């Protein structure tokens, strides 16, 4: 006797099993990267972390995420650049669910009044995703002021999603200072120049640096918002002492000729004293 086979159900079961295996493998790999990263004495209030594929930037990014004390965090603001849509401000999501390799994040309305959305994870903290467009310096200051009170709240964590220099003809960016050595060394010197300004928490000098060198830091506007939020807190007598430190830097490859290309990654953390 034959029997009908529900191929859709069978394919669904197979897909679910494959997804679980991938999630388990990723979870183990993330755990290894996090274990290899050193922990600073103070937990991060904000981090800058790369967002390329895990195989490229996971080991670097883990150095930023390792500074997070998850037991203290109730809400995570994720500020990321708009890669595909031109925006002059910031945008929010209207989707109901974010699918990740580890678990789904469900969108809920109304948890954060001024943003109107939040995403609840299985770990009982909320995530507020903000897509940051191409902002003027005035708008960076405006959004910095808006986010400053949330940054000052120890229940919140800010994740600034950004890779650093995208170098090569395919990125239309081939700045090369031969005095720095080989191309990859010039790229690193350029990135570290910007990283040093970020560590000094200076939004004006960071803006000037970007105008002068046009470094293709994809999260430059989210970084600008963070720096302006810190600057607003510092100037308004809250008594907070803040410091930022980069913990890891890496490149996808070490370019030695104009035919090659690379993307840089940097991981850093902002702490409050």
mmCIF file of C-alpha atoms in Angstrom:
data_model
loop_
_atom_site.group_PDB
_atom_site.id
_atom_site.type_symbol
_atom_site.label_atom_id
_atom_site.label_comp_id
_atom_site.label_asym_id
_atom_site.label_seq_id
_atom_site.Cartn_x
_atom_site.Cartn_y
_atom_site.Cartn_z
ATOM 1 C CA UNK A 1 0.000 0.000 0.000
ATOM 2 C CA UNK A 2 1.248 3.433 -0.850
ATOM 3 C CA UNK A 3 0.875 6.547 1.226
ATOM 4 C CA UNK A 4 0.834 10.217 0.333
ATOM 5 C CA UNK A 5 3.845 12.196 1.502
ATOM 6 C CA UNK A 6 3.392 15.820 2.446
ATOM 7 C CA UNK A 7 6.523 17.207 0.766
ATOM 8 C CA UNK A 8 5.931 20.714 2.114
ATOM 9 C CA UNK A 9 5.891 19.390 5.670
ATOM 10 C CA UNK A 10 8.944 17.219 5.000
ATOM 11 C CA UNK A 11 10.873 20.128 3.510
ATOM 12 C CA UNK A 12 9.876 22.295 6.454
ATOM 13 C CA UNK A 13 11.196 19.723 8.939
ATOM 14 C CA UNK A 14 14.445 19.379 6.983
ATOM 15 C CA UNK A 15 14.855 23.161 6.819
ATOM 16 C CA UNK A 16 14.195 23.518 10.555
ATOM 17 C CA UNK A 17 16.807 20.870 11.350
ATOM 18 C CA UNK A 18 19.390 22.522 9.094
ATOM 19 C CA UNK A 19 18.675 25.898 10.661
ATOM 20 C CA UNK A 20 19.119 24.427 14.149
ATOM 21 C CA UNK A 21 22.470 22.897 13.163
ATOM 22 C CA UNK A 22 23.640 26.204 11.707
ATOM 23 C CA UNK A 23 22.470 28.013 14.826
ATOM 24 C CA UNK A 24 24.309 25.552 17.092
ATOM 25 C CA UNK A 25 27.527 25.888 15.071
ATOM 26 C CA UNK A 26 27.287 29.676 15.113
ATOM 27 C CA UNK A 27 26.564 29.690 18.842
ATOM 28 C CA UNK A 28 29.694 27.618 19.517
ATOM 29 C CA UNK A 29 31.818 29.820 17.274
ATOM 30 C CA UNK A 30 30.545 32.997 18.913
ATOM 31 C CA UNK A 31 31.268 31.477 22.311
ATOM 32 C CA UNK A 32 34.863 30.758 21.297
ATOM 33 C CA UNK A 33 35.430 34.277 20.009
ATOM 34 C CA UNK A 34 33.941 35.799 23.152
ATOM 35 C CA UNK A 35 36.058 33.546 25.376
ATOM 36 C CA UNK A 36 39.209 34.707 23.590
ATOM 37 C CA UNK A 37 38.403 38.395 24.185
ATOM 38 C CA UNK A 38 39.617 40.190 27.297
ATOM 39 C CA UNK A 39 37.137 41.892 29.640
ATOM 40 C CA UNK A 40 37.627 45.503 30.769
ATOM 41 C CA UNK A 41 36.961 46.434 34.429
ATOM 42 C CA UNK A 42 33.910 48.563 33.571
ATOM 43 C CA UNK A 43 30.963 47.270 31.495
ATOM 44 C CA UNK A 44 30.231 49.087 28.245
ATOM 45 C CA UNK A 45 27.432 51.615 27.963
ATOM 46 C CA UNK A 46 27.963 51.749 24.194
ATOM 47 C CA UNK A 47 30.017 49.785 21.699
ATOM 48 C CA UNK A 48 31.173 50.201 18.126
ATOM 49 C CA UNK A 49 31.172 46.826 16.396
ATOM 50 C CA UNK A 50 31.562 45.675 12.775
ATOM 51 C CA UNK A 51 28.646 44.194 10.851
ATOM 52 C CA UNK A 52 30.232 42.177 8.024
ATOM 53 C CA UNK A 53 29.873 38.391 7.828
ATOM 54 C CA UNK A 54 30.964 36.553 10.965
ATOM 55 C CA UNK A 55 33.752 34.772 9.105
ATOM 56 C CA UNK A 56 35.325 38.160 8.360
ATOM 57 C CA UNK A 57 34.705 40.215 11.478
ATOM 58 C CA UNK A 58 33.382 37.899 14.190
ATOM 59 C CA UNK A 59 36.689 37.577 16.021
ATOM 60 C CA UNK A 60 37.148 41.352 15.974
ATOM 61 C CA UNK A 61 33.580 42.219 16.931
ATOM 62 C CA UNK A 62 33.627 39.824 19.882
ATOM 63 C CA UNK A 63 36.060 42.184 21.620
ATOM 64 C CA UNK A 64 33.318 44.827 21.741
ATOM 65 C CA UNK A 65 30.447 42.534 22.719
ATOM 66 C CA UNK A 66 32.590 40.959 25.446
ATOM 67 C CA UNK A 67 32.436 44.273 27.304
ATOM 68 C CA UNK A 68 28.663 44.034 27.710
ATOM 69 C CA UNK A 69 27.197 42.934 31.045
ATOM 70 C CA UNK A 70 23.950 41.375 29.826
ATOM 71 C CA UNK A 71 22.570 41.115 33.363
ATOM 72 C CA UNK A 72 22.376 44.922 33.527
ATOM 73 C CA UNK A 73 20.878 45.595 30.121
ATOM 74 C CA UNK A 74 17.148 46.064 29.717
ATOM 75 C CA UNK A 75 17.111 47.822 26.353
ATOM 76 C CA UNK A 76 19.518 47.810 23.395
ATOM 77 C CA UNK A 77 19.554 50.676 20.914
ATOM 78 C CA UNK A 78 21.053 49.545 17.611
ATOM 79 C CA UNK A 79 22.129 52.425 15.366
ATOM 80 C CA UNK A 80 23.139 51.274 11.916
ATOM 81 C CA UNK A 81 23.767 52.953 8.552
ATOM 82 C CA UNK A 82 21.337 52.937 5.654
ATOM 83 C CA UNK A 83 23.166 51.027 2.905
ATOM 84 C CA UNK A 84 20.402 50.841 0.307
ATOM 85 C CA UNK A 85 17.942 53.698 0.929
ATOM 86 C CA UNK A 86 18.800 57.392 0.875
ATOM 87 C CA UNK A 87 17.649 59.036 4.102
ATOM 88 C CA UNK A 88 18.161 62.509 5.492
ATOM 89 C CA UNK A 89 17.094 61.451 8.974
ATOM 90 C CA UNK A 90 16.527 58.269 10.951
ATOM 91 C CA UNK A 91 14.010 55.526 10.158
ATOM 92 C CA UNK A 92 12.239 52.836 12.192
ATOM 93 C CA UNK A 93 11.033 49.369 11.293
ATOM 94 C CA UNK A 94 7.446 48.391 10.539
ATOM 95 C CA UNK A 95 8.133 44.658 10.402
ATOM 96 C CA UNK A 96 6.628 42.283 12.962
ATOM 97 C CA UNK A 97 9.553 39.899 13.369
ATOM 98 C CA UNK A 98 13.304 39.814 12.890
ATOM 99 C CA UNK A 99 14.673 36.382 12.060
ATOM 100 C CA UNK A 100 18.183 35.579 13.313
ATOM 101 C CA UNK A 101 20.237 32.356 13.197
ATOM 102 C CA UNK A 102 19.727 31.927 16.958
ATOM 103 C CA UNK A 103 16.125 33.014 17.595
ATOM 104 C CA UNK A 104 13.460 35.382 16.319
ATOM 105 C CA UNK A 105 13.012 38.910 17.610
ATOM 106 C CA UNK A 106 9.383 40.025 17.734
ATOM 107 C CA UNK A 107 8.523 43.678 17.103
ATOM 108 C CA UNK A 108 6.257 45.327 19.644
ATOM 109 C CA UNK A 109 4.699 48.794 19.478
ATOM 110 C CA UNK A 110 4.956 51.488 22.112
ATOM 111 C CA UNK A 111 7.753 50.533 24.522
ATOM 112 C CA UNK A 112 9.812 53.611 23.770
ATOM 113 C CA UNK A 113 7.476 56.574 23.466
ATOM 114 C CA UNK A 114 9.516 58.846 21.219
ATOM 115 C CA UNK A 115 10.516 56.047 18.836
ATOM 116 C CA UNK A 116 7.218 54.134 19.089
ATOM 117 C CA UNK A 117 8.757 50.641 18.684
ATOM 118 C CA UNK A 118 10.781 47.987 20.437
ATOM 119 C CA UNK A 119 11.766 44.435 19.726
ATOM 120 C CA UNK A 120 11.476 41.806 22.446
ATOM 121 C CA UNK A 121 14.018 39.010 22.442
ATOM 122 C CA UNK A 122 13.826 35.665 24.199
ATOM 123 C CA UNK A 123 16.177 37.063 26.852
ATOM 124 C CA UNK A 124 13.692 39.634 28.207
ATOM 125 C CA UNK A 125 15.458 42.736 26.983
ATOM 126 C CA UNK A 126 14.212 45.009 24.246
ATOM 127 C CA UNK A 127 15.989 46.082 21.091
ATOM 128 C CA UNK A 128 15.330 49.417 19.414
ATOM 129 C CA UNK A 129 16.621 49.333 15.822
ATOM 130 C CA UNK A 130 17.303 52.723 14.249
ATOM 131 C CA UNK A 131 18.349 53.125 10.611
ATOM 132 C CA UNK A 132 20.530 56.231 10.408
ATOM 133 C CA UNK A 133 20.629 58.122 7.126
ATOM 134 C CA UNK A 134 23.057 60.698 5.726
ATOM 135 C CA UNK A 135 22.869 63.348 8.429
ATOM 136 C CA UNK A 136 24.088 66.915 8.444
ATOM 137 C CA UNK A 137 26.189 67.934 11.429
ATOM 138 C CA UNK A 138 23.169 69.812 12.772
ATOM 139 C CA UNK A 139 21.048 66.653 12.621
ATOM 140 C CA UNK A 140 23.807 64.616 14.254
ATOM 141 C CA UNK A 141 23.660 67.106 17.124
ATOM 142 C CA UNK A 142 19.866 66.934 17.228
ATOM 143 C CA UNK A 143 19.743 63.145 17.364
ATOM 144 C CA UNK A 144 22.648 63.132 19.805
ATOM 145 C CA UNK A 145 20.616 65.327 22.134
ATOM 146 C CA UNK A 146 17.557 63.063 21.762
ATOM 147 C CA UNK A 147 19.517 59.904 22.519
ATOM 148 C CA UNK A 148 21.659 61.414 25.285
ATOM 149 C CA UNK A 149 19.159 60.764 28.094
ATOM 150 C CA UNK A 150 18.930 57.115 27.041
ATOM 151 C CA UNK A 151 22.698 56.802 26.849
ATOM 152 C CA UNK A 152 22.929 58.222 30.377
ATOM 153 C CA UNK A 153 20.549 55.522 31.655
ATOM 154 C CA UNK A 154 22.554 52.471 32.898
ATOM 155 C CA UNK A 155 19.709 50.157 31.870
ATOM 156 C CA UNK A 156 20.448 50.912 28.204
ATOM 157 C CA UNK A 157 23.150 49.716 25.834
ATOM 158 C CA UNK A 158 23.970 51.389 22.521
ATOM 159 C CA UNK A 159 25.358 49.275 19.684
ATOM 160 C CA UNK A 160 26.838 51.376 16.883
ATOM 161 C CA UNK A 161 27.050 49.131 13.839
ATOM 162 C CA UNK A 162 29.906 50.100 11.530
ATOM 163 C CA UNK A 163 32.753 48.744 9.475
ATOM 164 C CA UNK A 164 35.693 51.043 8.815
ATOM 165 C CA UNK A 165 37.573 51.783 5.577
ATOM 166 C CA UNK A 166 36.198 50.154 2.415
ATOM 167 C CA UNK A 167 39.235 50.369 0.172
ATOM 168 C CA UNK A 168 39.626 49.525 -3.514
ATOM 169 C CA UNK A 169 38.356 50.392 -6.963
ATOM 170 C CA UNK A 170 35.089 48.553 -6.372
ATOM 171 C CA UNK A 171 34.428 50.965 -3.482
ATOM 172 C CA UNK A 172 35.601 54.005 -5.501
ATOM 173 C CA UNK A 173 38.116 54.770 -2.777
ATOM 174 C CA UNK A 174 41.854 54.299 -3.273
ATOM 175 C CA UNK A 175 43.476 56.830 -0.936
ATOM 176 C CA UNK A 176 47.129 55.849 -0.473
ATOM 177 C CA UNK A 177 49.741 57.644 1.587
ATOM 178 C CA UNK A 178 53.013 56.020 0.487
ATOM 179 C CA UNK A 179 54.838 57.426 3.511
ATOM 180 C CA UNK A 180 52.890 54.928 5.662
ATOM 181 C CA UNK A 181 54.350 51.912 3.834
ATOM 182 C CA UNK A 182 52.309 49.413 1.849
ATOM 183 C CA UNK A 183 48.686 50.060 0.950
ATOM 184 C CA UNK A 184 47.282 48.064 3.873
ATOM 185 C CA UNK A 185 49.506 50.025 6.252
ATOM 186 C CA UNK A 186 48.236 53.300 4.786
ATOM 187 C CA UNK A 187 44.663 52.092 5.301
ATOM 188 C CA UNK A 188 45.392 51.192 8.916
ATOM 189 C CA UNK A 189 47.050 54.561 9.565
ATOM 190 C CA UNK A 190 44.007 56.317 8.120
ATOM 191 C CA UNK A 191 41.585 54.245 10.195
ATOM 192 C CA UNK A 192 43.573 54.717 13.380
ATOM 193 C CA UNK A 193 43.607 58.468 12.822
ATOM 194 C CA UNK A 194 39.815 58.398 12.921
ATOM 195 C CA UNK A 195 39.756 55.917 15.808
ATOM 196 C CA UNK A 196 41.984 58.228 17.852
ATOM 197 C CA UNK A 197 39.531 61.099 17.337
ATOM 198 C CA UNK A 198 36.650 58.849 18.414
ATOM 199 C CA UNK A 199 38.588 57.857 21.536
ATOM 200 C CA UNK A 200 38.872 61.561 22.357
ATOM 201 C CA UNK A 201 35.060 61.785 21.957
ATOM 202 C CA UNK A 202 35.294 64.823 19.685
ATOM 203 C CA UNK A 203 32.370 65.072 17.215
ATOM 204 C CA UNK A 204 33.697 68.248 15.550
ATOM 205 C CA UNK A 205 37.137 66.818 14.784
ATOM 206 C CA UNK A 206 35.569 63.555 13.596
ATOM 207 C CA UNK A 207 33.430 65.491 11.119
ATOM 208 C CA UNK A 208 36.488 67.453 9.951
ATOM 209 C CA UNK A 209 38.471 64.221 9.535
ATOM 210 C CA UNK A 210 35.750 62.708 7.356
ATOM 211 C CA UNK A 211 35.547 65.827 5.184
ATOM 212 C CA UNK A 212 39.313 65.897 4.702
ATOM 213 C CA UNK A 213 39.998 62.213 3.999
ATOM 214 C CA UNK A 214 36.565 60.944 2.873
ATOM 215 C CA UNK A 215 37.271 57.679 4.678
ATOM 216 C CA UNK A 216 34.539 55.215 3.712
ATOM 217 C CA UNK A 217 33.428 54.391 7.259
ATOM 218 C CA UNK A 218 29.916 53.139 6.570
ATOM 219 C CA UNK A 219 28.649 53.906 10.089
ATOM 220 C CA UNK A 220 30.090 57.404 10.223
ATOM 221 C CA UNK A 221 26.674 58.968 10.867
ATOM 222 C CA UNK A 222 25.706 56.591 13.717
ATOM 223 C CA UNK A 223 29.172 57.224 15.183
ATOM 224 C CA UNK A 224 28.545 60.954 14.821
ATOM 225 C CA UNK A 225 25.250 60.621 16.688
ATOM 226 C CA UNK A 226 26.987 58.736 19.519
ATOM 227 C CA UNK A 227 29.768 61.331 19.789
ATOM 228 C CA UNK A 228 27.212 64.136 19.918
ATOM 229 C CA UNK A 229 25.200 62.298 22.573
ATOM 230 C CA UNK A 230 28.348 61.989 24.692
ATOM 231 C CA UNK A 231 29.189 65.649 24.038
ATOM 232 C CA UNK A 232 25.708 66.744 25.133
ATOM 233 C CA UNK A 233 25.963 64.736 28.359
ATOM 234 C CA UNK A 234 29.417 66.185 29.080
ATOM 235 C CA UNK A 235 28.276 69.769 28.515
ATOM 236 C CA UNK A 236 25.122 69.598 30.612
ATOM 237 C CA UNK A 237 26.606 68.984 34.022
ATOM 238 C CA UNK A 238 25.503 65.411 34.620
ATOM 239 C CA UNK A 239 28.755 64.645 36.414
ATOM 240 C CA UNK A 240 29.506 61.581 34.264
ATOM 241 C CA UNK A 241 33.078 60.760 33.316
ATOM 242 C CA UNK A 242 33.120 58.896 30.025
ATOM 243 C CA UNK A 243 35.903 57.195 28.140
ATOM 244 C CA UNK A 244 36.103 55.271 24.880
ATOM 245 C CA UNK A 245 38.727 52.709 23.948
ATOM 246 C CA UNK A 246 39.205 50.629 20.830
ATOM 247 C CA UNK A 247 40.109 47.065 21.696
ATOM 248 C CA UNK A 248 40.701 45.399 18.329
ATOM 249 C CA UNK A 249 41.397 46.290 14.715
ATOM 250 C CA UNK A 250 41.476 44.012 11.688
ATOM 251 C CA UNK A 251 41.278 44.018 7.902
ATOM 252 C CA UNK A 252 39.605 41.485 5.611
ATOM 253 C CA UNK A 253 42.870 41.316 3.628
ATOM 254 C CA UNK A 254 46.175 43.176 3.406
ATOM 255 C CA UNK A 255 46.128 45.088 0.143
ATOM 256 C CA UNK A 256 49.465 45.406 -1.655
ATOM 257 C CA UNK A 257 48.332 46.522 -5.099
ATOM 258 C CA UNK A 258 45.721 48.851 -6.566
ATOM 259 C CA UNK A 259 43.900 45.828 -8.006
ATOM 260 C CA UNK A 260 43.011 44.503 -4.541
ATOM 261 C CA UNK A 261 40.362 45.565 -2.053
ATOM 262 C CA UNK A 262 39.637 45.252 1.645
ATOM 263 C CA UNK A 263 37.268 46.246 4.439
ATOM 264 C CA UNK A 264 38.490 47.275 7.887
ATOM 265 C CA UNK A 265 36.909 46.354 11.216
ATOM 266 C CA UNK A 266 37.250 47.990 14.625
ATOM 267 C CA UNK A 267 35.743 47.076 17.988
ATOM 268 C CA UNK A 268 35.527 49.530 20.851
ATOM 269 C CA UNK A 269 33.602 50.343 24.019
ATOM 270 C CA UNK A 270 32.334 53.437 25.795
ATOM 271 C CA UNK A 271 32.327 53.267 29.590
ATOM 272 C CA UNK A 272 30.958 55.534 32.311
ATOM 273 C CA UNK A 273 32.966 56.081 35.500
#
